[in-house]
Coordinates of C-alpha atoms and ligand atoms in Angstrom, one line a residue:
X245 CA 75.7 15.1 -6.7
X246 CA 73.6 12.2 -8.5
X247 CA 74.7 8.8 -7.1
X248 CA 74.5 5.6 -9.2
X249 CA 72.6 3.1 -8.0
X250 CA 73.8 0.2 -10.6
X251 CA 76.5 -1.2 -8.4
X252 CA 74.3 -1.5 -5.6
X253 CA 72.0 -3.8 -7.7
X254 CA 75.0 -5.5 -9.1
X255 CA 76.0 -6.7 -5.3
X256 CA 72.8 -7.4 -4.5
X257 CA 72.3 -10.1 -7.4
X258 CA 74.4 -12.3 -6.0
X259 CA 78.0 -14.1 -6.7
X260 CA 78.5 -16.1 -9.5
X261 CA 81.9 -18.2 -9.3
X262 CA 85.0 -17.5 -12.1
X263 CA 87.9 -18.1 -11.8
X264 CA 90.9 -16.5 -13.8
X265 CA 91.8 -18.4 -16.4
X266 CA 89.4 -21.4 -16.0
X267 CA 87.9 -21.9 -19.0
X268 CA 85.6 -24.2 -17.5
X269 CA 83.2 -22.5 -15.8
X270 CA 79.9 -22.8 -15.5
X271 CA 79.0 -19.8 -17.3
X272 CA 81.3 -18.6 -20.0
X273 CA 83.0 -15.4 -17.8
X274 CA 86.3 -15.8 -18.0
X275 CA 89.6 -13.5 -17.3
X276 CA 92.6 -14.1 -18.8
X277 CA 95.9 -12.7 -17.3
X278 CA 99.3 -12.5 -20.0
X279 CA 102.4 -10.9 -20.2
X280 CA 102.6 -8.5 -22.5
X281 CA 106.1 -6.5 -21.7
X282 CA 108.7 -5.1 -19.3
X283 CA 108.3 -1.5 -18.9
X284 CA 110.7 0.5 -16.7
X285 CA 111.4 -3.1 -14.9
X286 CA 107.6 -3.6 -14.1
X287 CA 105.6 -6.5 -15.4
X288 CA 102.9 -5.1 -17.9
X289 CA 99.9 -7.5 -18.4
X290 CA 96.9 -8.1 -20.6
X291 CA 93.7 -9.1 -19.0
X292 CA 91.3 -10.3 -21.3
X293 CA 87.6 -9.8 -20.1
X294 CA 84.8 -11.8 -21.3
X295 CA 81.0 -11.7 -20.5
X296 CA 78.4 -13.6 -20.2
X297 CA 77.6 -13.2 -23.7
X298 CA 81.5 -13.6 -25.5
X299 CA 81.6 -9.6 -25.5
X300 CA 85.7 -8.8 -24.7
X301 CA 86.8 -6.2 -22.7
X302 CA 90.8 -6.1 -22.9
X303 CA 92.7 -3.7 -20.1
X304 CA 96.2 -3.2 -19.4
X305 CA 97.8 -2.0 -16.5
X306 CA 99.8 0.1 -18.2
X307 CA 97.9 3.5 -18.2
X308 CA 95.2 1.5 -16.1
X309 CA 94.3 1.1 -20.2
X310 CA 91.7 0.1 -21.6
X311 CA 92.6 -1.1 -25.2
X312 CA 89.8 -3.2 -27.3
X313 CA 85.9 -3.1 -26.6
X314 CA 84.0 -6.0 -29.0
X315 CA 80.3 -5.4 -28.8
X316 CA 78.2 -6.4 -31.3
X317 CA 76.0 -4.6 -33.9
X318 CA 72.4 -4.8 -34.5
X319 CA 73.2 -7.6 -37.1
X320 CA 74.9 -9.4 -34.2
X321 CA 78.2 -8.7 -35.9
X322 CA 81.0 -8.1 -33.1
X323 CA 83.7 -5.1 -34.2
X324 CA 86.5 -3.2 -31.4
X325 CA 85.0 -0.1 -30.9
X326 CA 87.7 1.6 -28.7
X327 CA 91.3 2.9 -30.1
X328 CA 94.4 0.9 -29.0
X329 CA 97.4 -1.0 -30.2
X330 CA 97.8 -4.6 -30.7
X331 CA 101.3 -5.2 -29.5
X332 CA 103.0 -4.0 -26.6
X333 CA 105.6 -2.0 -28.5
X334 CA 103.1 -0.4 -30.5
X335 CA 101.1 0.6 -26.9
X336 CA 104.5 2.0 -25.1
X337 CA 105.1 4.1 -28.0
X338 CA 102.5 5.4 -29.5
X339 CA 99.7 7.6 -28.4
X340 CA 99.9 8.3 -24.6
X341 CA 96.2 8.7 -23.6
X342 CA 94.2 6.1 -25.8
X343 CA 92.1 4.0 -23.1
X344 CA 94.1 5.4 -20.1
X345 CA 93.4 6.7 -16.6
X346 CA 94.1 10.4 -16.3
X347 CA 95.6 12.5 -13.5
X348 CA 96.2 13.4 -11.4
X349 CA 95.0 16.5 -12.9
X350 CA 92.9 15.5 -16.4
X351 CA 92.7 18.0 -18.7
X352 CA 94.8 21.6 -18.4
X353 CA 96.3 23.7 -15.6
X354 CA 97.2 27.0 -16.5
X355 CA 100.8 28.2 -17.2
X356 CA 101.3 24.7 -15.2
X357 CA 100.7 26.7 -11.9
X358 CA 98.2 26.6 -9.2
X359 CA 98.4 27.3 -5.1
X360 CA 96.9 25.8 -2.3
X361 CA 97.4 27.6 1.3
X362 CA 99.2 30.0 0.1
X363 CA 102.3 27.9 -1.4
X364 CA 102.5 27.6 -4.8
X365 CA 103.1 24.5 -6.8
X366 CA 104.9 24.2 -10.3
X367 CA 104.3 21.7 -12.9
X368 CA 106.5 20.5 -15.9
X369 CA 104.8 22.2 -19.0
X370 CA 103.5 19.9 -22.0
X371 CA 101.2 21.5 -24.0
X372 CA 102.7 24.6 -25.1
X373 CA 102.6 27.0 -21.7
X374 CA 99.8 24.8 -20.1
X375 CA 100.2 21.2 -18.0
X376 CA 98.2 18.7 -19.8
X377 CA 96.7 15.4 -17.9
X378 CA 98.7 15.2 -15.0
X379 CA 102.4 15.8 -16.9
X380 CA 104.2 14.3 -19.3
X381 CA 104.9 11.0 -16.8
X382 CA 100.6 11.3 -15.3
X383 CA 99.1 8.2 -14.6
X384 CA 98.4 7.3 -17.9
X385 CA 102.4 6.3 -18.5
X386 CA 102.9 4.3 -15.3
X387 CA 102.6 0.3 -14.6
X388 CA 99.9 0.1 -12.1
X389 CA 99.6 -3.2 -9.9
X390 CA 96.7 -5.3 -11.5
X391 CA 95.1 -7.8 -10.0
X392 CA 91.6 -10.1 -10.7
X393 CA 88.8 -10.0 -8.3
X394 CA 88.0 -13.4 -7.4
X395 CA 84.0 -13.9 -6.4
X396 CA 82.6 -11.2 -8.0
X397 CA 79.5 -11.4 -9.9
X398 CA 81.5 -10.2 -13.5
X399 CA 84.7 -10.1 -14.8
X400 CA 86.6 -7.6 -12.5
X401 CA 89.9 -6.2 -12.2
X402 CA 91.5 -3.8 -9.7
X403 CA 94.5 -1.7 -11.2
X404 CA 95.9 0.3 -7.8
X405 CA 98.9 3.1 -7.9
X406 CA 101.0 4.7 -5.6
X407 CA 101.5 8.0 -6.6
X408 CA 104.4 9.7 -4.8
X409 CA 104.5 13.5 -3.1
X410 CA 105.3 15.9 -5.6
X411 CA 105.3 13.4 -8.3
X412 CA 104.8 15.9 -11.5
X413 CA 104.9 18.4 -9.1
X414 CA 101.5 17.8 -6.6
X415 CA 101.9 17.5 -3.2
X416 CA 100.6 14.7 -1.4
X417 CA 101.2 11.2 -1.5
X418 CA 98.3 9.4 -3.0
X419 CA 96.9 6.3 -3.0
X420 CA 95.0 5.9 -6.3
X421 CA 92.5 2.6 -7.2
X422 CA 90.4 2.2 -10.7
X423 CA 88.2 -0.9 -10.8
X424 CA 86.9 -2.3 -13.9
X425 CA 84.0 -4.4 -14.1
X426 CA 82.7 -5.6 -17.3
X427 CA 79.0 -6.7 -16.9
X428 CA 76.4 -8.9 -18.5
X429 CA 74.8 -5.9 -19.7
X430 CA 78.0 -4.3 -21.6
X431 CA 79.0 -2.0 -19.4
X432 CA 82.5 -0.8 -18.5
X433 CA 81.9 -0.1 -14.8
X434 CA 85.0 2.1 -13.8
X435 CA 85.2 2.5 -10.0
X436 CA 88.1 5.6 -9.2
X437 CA 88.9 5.7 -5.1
X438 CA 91.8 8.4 -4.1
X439 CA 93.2 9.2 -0.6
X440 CA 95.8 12.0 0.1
X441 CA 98.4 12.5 3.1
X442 CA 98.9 16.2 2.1
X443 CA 96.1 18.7 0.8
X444 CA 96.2 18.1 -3.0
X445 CA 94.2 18.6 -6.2
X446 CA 92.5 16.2 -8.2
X447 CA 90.8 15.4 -11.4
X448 CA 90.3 11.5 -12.7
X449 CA 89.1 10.1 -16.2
X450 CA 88.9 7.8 -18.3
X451 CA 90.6 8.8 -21.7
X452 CA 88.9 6.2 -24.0
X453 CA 88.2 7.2 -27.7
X454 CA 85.3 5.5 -29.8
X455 CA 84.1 5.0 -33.1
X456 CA 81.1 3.3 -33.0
X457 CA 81.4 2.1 -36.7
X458 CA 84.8 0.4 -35.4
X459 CA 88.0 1.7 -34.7
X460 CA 89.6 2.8 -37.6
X461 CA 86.5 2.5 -40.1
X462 CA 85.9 5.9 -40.9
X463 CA 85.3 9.2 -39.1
X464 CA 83.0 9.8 -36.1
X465 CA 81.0 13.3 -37.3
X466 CA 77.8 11.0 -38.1
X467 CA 77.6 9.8 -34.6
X468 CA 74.5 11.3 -33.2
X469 CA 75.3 12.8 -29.9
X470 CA 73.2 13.7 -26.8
X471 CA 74.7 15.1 -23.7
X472 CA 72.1 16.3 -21.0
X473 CA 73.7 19.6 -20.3
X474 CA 72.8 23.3 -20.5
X475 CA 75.8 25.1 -19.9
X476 CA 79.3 24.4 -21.5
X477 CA 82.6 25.4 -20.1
X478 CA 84.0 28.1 -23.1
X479 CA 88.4 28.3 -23.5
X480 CA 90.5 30.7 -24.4
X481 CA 92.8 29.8 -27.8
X482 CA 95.4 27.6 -25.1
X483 CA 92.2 25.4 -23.7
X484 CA 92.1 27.5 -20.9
X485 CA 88.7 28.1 -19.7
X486 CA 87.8 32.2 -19.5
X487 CA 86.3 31.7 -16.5
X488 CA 82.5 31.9 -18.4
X489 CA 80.5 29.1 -18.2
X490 CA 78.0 29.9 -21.3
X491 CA 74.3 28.3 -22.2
X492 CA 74.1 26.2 -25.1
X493 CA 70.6 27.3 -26.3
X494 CA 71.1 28.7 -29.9
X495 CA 75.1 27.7 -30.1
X496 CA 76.0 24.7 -32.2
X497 CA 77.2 23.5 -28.5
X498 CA 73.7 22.3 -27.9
X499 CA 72.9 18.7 -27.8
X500 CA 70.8 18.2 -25.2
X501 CA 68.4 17.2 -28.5
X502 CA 70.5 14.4 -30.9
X503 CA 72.6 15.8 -33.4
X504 CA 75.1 14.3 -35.6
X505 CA 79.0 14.9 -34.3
X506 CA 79.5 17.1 -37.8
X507 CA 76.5 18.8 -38.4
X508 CA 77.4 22.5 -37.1
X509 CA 81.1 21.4 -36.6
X510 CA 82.4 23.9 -39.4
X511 CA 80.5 26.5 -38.6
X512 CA 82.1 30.2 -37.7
X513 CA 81.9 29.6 -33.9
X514 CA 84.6 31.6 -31.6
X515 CA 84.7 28.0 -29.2
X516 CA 85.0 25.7 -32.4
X517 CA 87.8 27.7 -33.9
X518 CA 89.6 28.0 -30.8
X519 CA 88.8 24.0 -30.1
X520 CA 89.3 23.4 -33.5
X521 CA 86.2 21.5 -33.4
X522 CA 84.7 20.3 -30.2
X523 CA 87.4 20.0 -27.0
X524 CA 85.4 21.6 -24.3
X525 CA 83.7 20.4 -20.9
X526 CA 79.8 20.6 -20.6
X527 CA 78.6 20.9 -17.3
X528 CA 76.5 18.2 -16.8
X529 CA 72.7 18.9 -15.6
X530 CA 72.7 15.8 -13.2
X531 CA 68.9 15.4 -13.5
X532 CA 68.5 11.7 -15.0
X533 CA 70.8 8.7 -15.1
X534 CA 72.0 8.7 -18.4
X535 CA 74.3 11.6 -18.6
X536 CA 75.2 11.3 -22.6
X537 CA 74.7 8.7 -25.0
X538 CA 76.2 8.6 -28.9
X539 CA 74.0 6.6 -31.5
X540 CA 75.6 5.6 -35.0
X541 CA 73.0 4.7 -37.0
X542 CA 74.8 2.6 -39.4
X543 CA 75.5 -0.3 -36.9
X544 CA 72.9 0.7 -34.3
X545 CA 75.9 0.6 -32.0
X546 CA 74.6 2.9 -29.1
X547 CA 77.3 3.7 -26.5
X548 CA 75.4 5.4 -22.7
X549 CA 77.7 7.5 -20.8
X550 CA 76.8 7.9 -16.7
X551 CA 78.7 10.1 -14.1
X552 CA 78.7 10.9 -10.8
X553 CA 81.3 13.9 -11.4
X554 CA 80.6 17.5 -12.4
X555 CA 81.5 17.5 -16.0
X556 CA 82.2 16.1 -18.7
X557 CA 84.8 17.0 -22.0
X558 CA 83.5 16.1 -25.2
X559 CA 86.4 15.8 -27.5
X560 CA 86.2 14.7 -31.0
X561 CA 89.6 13.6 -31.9
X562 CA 90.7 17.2 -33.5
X563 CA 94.3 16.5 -33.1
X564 CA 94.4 12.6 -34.6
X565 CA 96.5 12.8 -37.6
X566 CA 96.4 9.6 -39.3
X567 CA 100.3 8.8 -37.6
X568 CA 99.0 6.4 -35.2
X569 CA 98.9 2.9 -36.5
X570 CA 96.5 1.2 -34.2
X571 CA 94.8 -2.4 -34.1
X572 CA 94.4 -4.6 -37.4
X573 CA 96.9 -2.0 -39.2
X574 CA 93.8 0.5 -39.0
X575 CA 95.3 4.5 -39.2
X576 CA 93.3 7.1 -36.6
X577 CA 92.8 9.5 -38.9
X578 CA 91.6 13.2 -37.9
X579 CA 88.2 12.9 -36.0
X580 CA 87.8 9.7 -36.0
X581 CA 87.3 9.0 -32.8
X582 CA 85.6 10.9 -30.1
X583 CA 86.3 11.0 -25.8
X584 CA 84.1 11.9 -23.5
X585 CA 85.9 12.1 -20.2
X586 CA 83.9 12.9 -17.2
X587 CA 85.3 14.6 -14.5
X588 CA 86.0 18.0 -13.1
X589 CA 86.1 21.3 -15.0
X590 CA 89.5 22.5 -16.4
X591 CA 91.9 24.8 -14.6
X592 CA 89.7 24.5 -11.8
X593 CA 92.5 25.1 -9.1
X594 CA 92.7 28.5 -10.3
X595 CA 89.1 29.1 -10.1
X596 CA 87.5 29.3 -6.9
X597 CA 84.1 29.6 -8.5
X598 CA 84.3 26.4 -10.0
X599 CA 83.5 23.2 -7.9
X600 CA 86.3 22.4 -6.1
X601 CA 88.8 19.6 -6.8
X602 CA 91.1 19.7 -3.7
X603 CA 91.4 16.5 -1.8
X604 CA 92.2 16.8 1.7
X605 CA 94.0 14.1 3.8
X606 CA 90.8 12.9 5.9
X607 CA 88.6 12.6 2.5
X608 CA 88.2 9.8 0.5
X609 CA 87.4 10.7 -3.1
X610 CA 85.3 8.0 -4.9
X611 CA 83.5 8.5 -8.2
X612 CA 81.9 6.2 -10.7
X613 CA 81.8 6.2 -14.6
X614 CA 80.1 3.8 -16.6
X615 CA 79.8 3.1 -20.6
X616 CA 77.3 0.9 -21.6
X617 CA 77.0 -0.5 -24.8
X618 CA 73.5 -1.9 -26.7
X619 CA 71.9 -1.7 -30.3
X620 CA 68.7 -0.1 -31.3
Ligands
LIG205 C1 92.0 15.9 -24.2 C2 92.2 17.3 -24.5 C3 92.5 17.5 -26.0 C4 93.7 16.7 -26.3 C5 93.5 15.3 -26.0 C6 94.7 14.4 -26.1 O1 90.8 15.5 -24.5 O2 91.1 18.1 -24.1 O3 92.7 18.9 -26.2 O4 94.8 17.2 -25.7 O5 93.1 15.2 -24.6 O6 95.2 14.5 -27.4

């Protein structure tokens, strides 16, 4: 599997002082730390991130979310480029996976079932017959423990979780840490560690949606996408994949060239109609760094995407509706908004042909994902 190497340059560099809070340091990093609710009798706080160069990173650890990105365009003029909420109340209740860590299965186990050693585990069902993102109560709806990294070359923040044996129904009690650093160079550096007591199965993302135009301004289909992968991970009409794992050459699934979001989005495709539009893993080719970058040429907002992991899902906000009311009073109206989450394959515990997300008790499981954000 490709490793990144950023991190290591990062700690190399050097350690430039901030403190939390202290608005008077010598360069103009800063984290700030505030209450932003009571959820379930847990403290839920907003850390505000900012760079080197004023860019804001906001991240809540509820969800281990990240809720407002502020890059600027080629103009120089800064806009949030990721869905999210701006009050507490308006976080808790509305959609469940904007900005949040996933699991601790992302993405779809069939019929909710899988086995490991020959015992088989259940899941609560919700989406339709299928488990979706770790359950209805996954890591995306639980208060994490946040905390700031003191010492560290950029704004940092460690969100940890103790998630319980069979909570949601996997075995295992797990020890979960997502570390966000928010660099000089606008990347999110998202830093996942996971250790099990019991055999388990696992499958971290990020859940992030973006508009490069803004959140809210419009829809996403002329974002011109590139994903450096050859073969694509094709579902049946529950998001279950068949088991094929198809080439993209000569299917409108190919963007390993640039093509805008909603150029071939409507055409008569069996994986777009069962999608209803893009909603499918591409297996990524692991060859250079860069594993997918989106472009919208309007701003010249240009968003990289690099893994470590297997996959990644390219979904482009097929079942946004309009009903969520996000920041600045903005609705996110159908595709308006697009994820990509890297990660493992879907349903993978039921196929042994795909790479393999168990996680036994003397592993550690560490992956990094980073989105990087620039103009051209
Ligand atoms: C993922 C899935 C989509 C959808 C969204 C959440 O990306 O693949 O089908 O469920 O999450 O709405």
């Amino acid at each position: 599997m490709k490793k990144i190497h950023l991190l290591a340059t990062i700690m190399i560099a050097g350690v430039i002082g901030f403190t939390s809070c202290n608005q008077s340091s010598k360069n103009k990093q800063v984290v700030k730390k505030e209450n932003f609710g009571v959820y379930k009798g847990k403290d839920v706080f907003l850390f505000t991130l900012t760079n080197k160069d004023g860019n804001v990173l906001k991240i809540t650890n509820f969800g281990a979310r990240i809720t407002w990105i502020e890059v600027p365009d080629k103009a120089g003029k800064k806009e949030n480029v990721t869905f999210g909420f701006d009050t507490y109340d308006g976080m808790i209740n509305g959609d469940p996976y904007f900005g949040a860590v996933v699991g601790r299965y992302a993405n779809r186990i069939a019929k909710g079932k899988f086995s490991l050693d020959g015992t088989e585990y259940s899941l609560a069902l919700n989406n339709g017959v299928n488990t979706l993102h770790g359950g209805p109560t996954g890591w995306h709806s639980v208060v994490w423990d946040g905390e700031v990294v003191e010492k560290t070359e950029f704004p940092t923040i460690k969100f940890t979780y103790k998630s319980p044996d069979m909570e949601e129904g996997y075995p295992g009690n797990m020890d979960v840490e997502a570390i966000y650093t928010w660099t000089d160079k606008n990347e999110i550096v998202i830093d996942y560690k996971c250790t099990t007591d019991k055999k388990t199965v696992l499958n971290i993302t990020n859940h992030a949606y973006f508009n490069l135009h803004g959140a809210g301004n419009g829809d996403i289909l002329d974002h011109e996408l590139v994903i450096k992968a050859s073969t694509f991970v094709p579902v049946d009409s529950t998001l279950i994949p068949t088991g094929e794992l198809r080439p993209v050459t000569g299917t409108p699934f190919d963007f390993t060239t640039h093509h805008p979001v909603g150029e071939r989005i409507s055409e008569n495709y069996d994986q777009l109609v069962y999608g209803k539009g893009y909603d499918h893993t591409y297996i990524l080719d692991n060859k250079e760094e860069v594993d997918a970058t989106v472009y919208e040429p309007i701003s010249g907002r240009l968003m990289e995407v690099i893994s470590d992991q297997p996959g990644v899902q390219f979904y482009c906000g097929n079942f946004l509706n309009g009903k969520r009311i996000g920041h600045g009073g903005k609705p996110y109206n159908f595709r308006s908004g697009l994820c990509l989450e890297t990660g493992h394959y879907p349903d993978s515990p039921n196929h042994p042909d795909f790479p393999t997300t168990v996680l036994n008790p003397n592993e550690t499981f560490k992956s990094t994902t980073i989105y990087r954000f620039s103009v051209k």
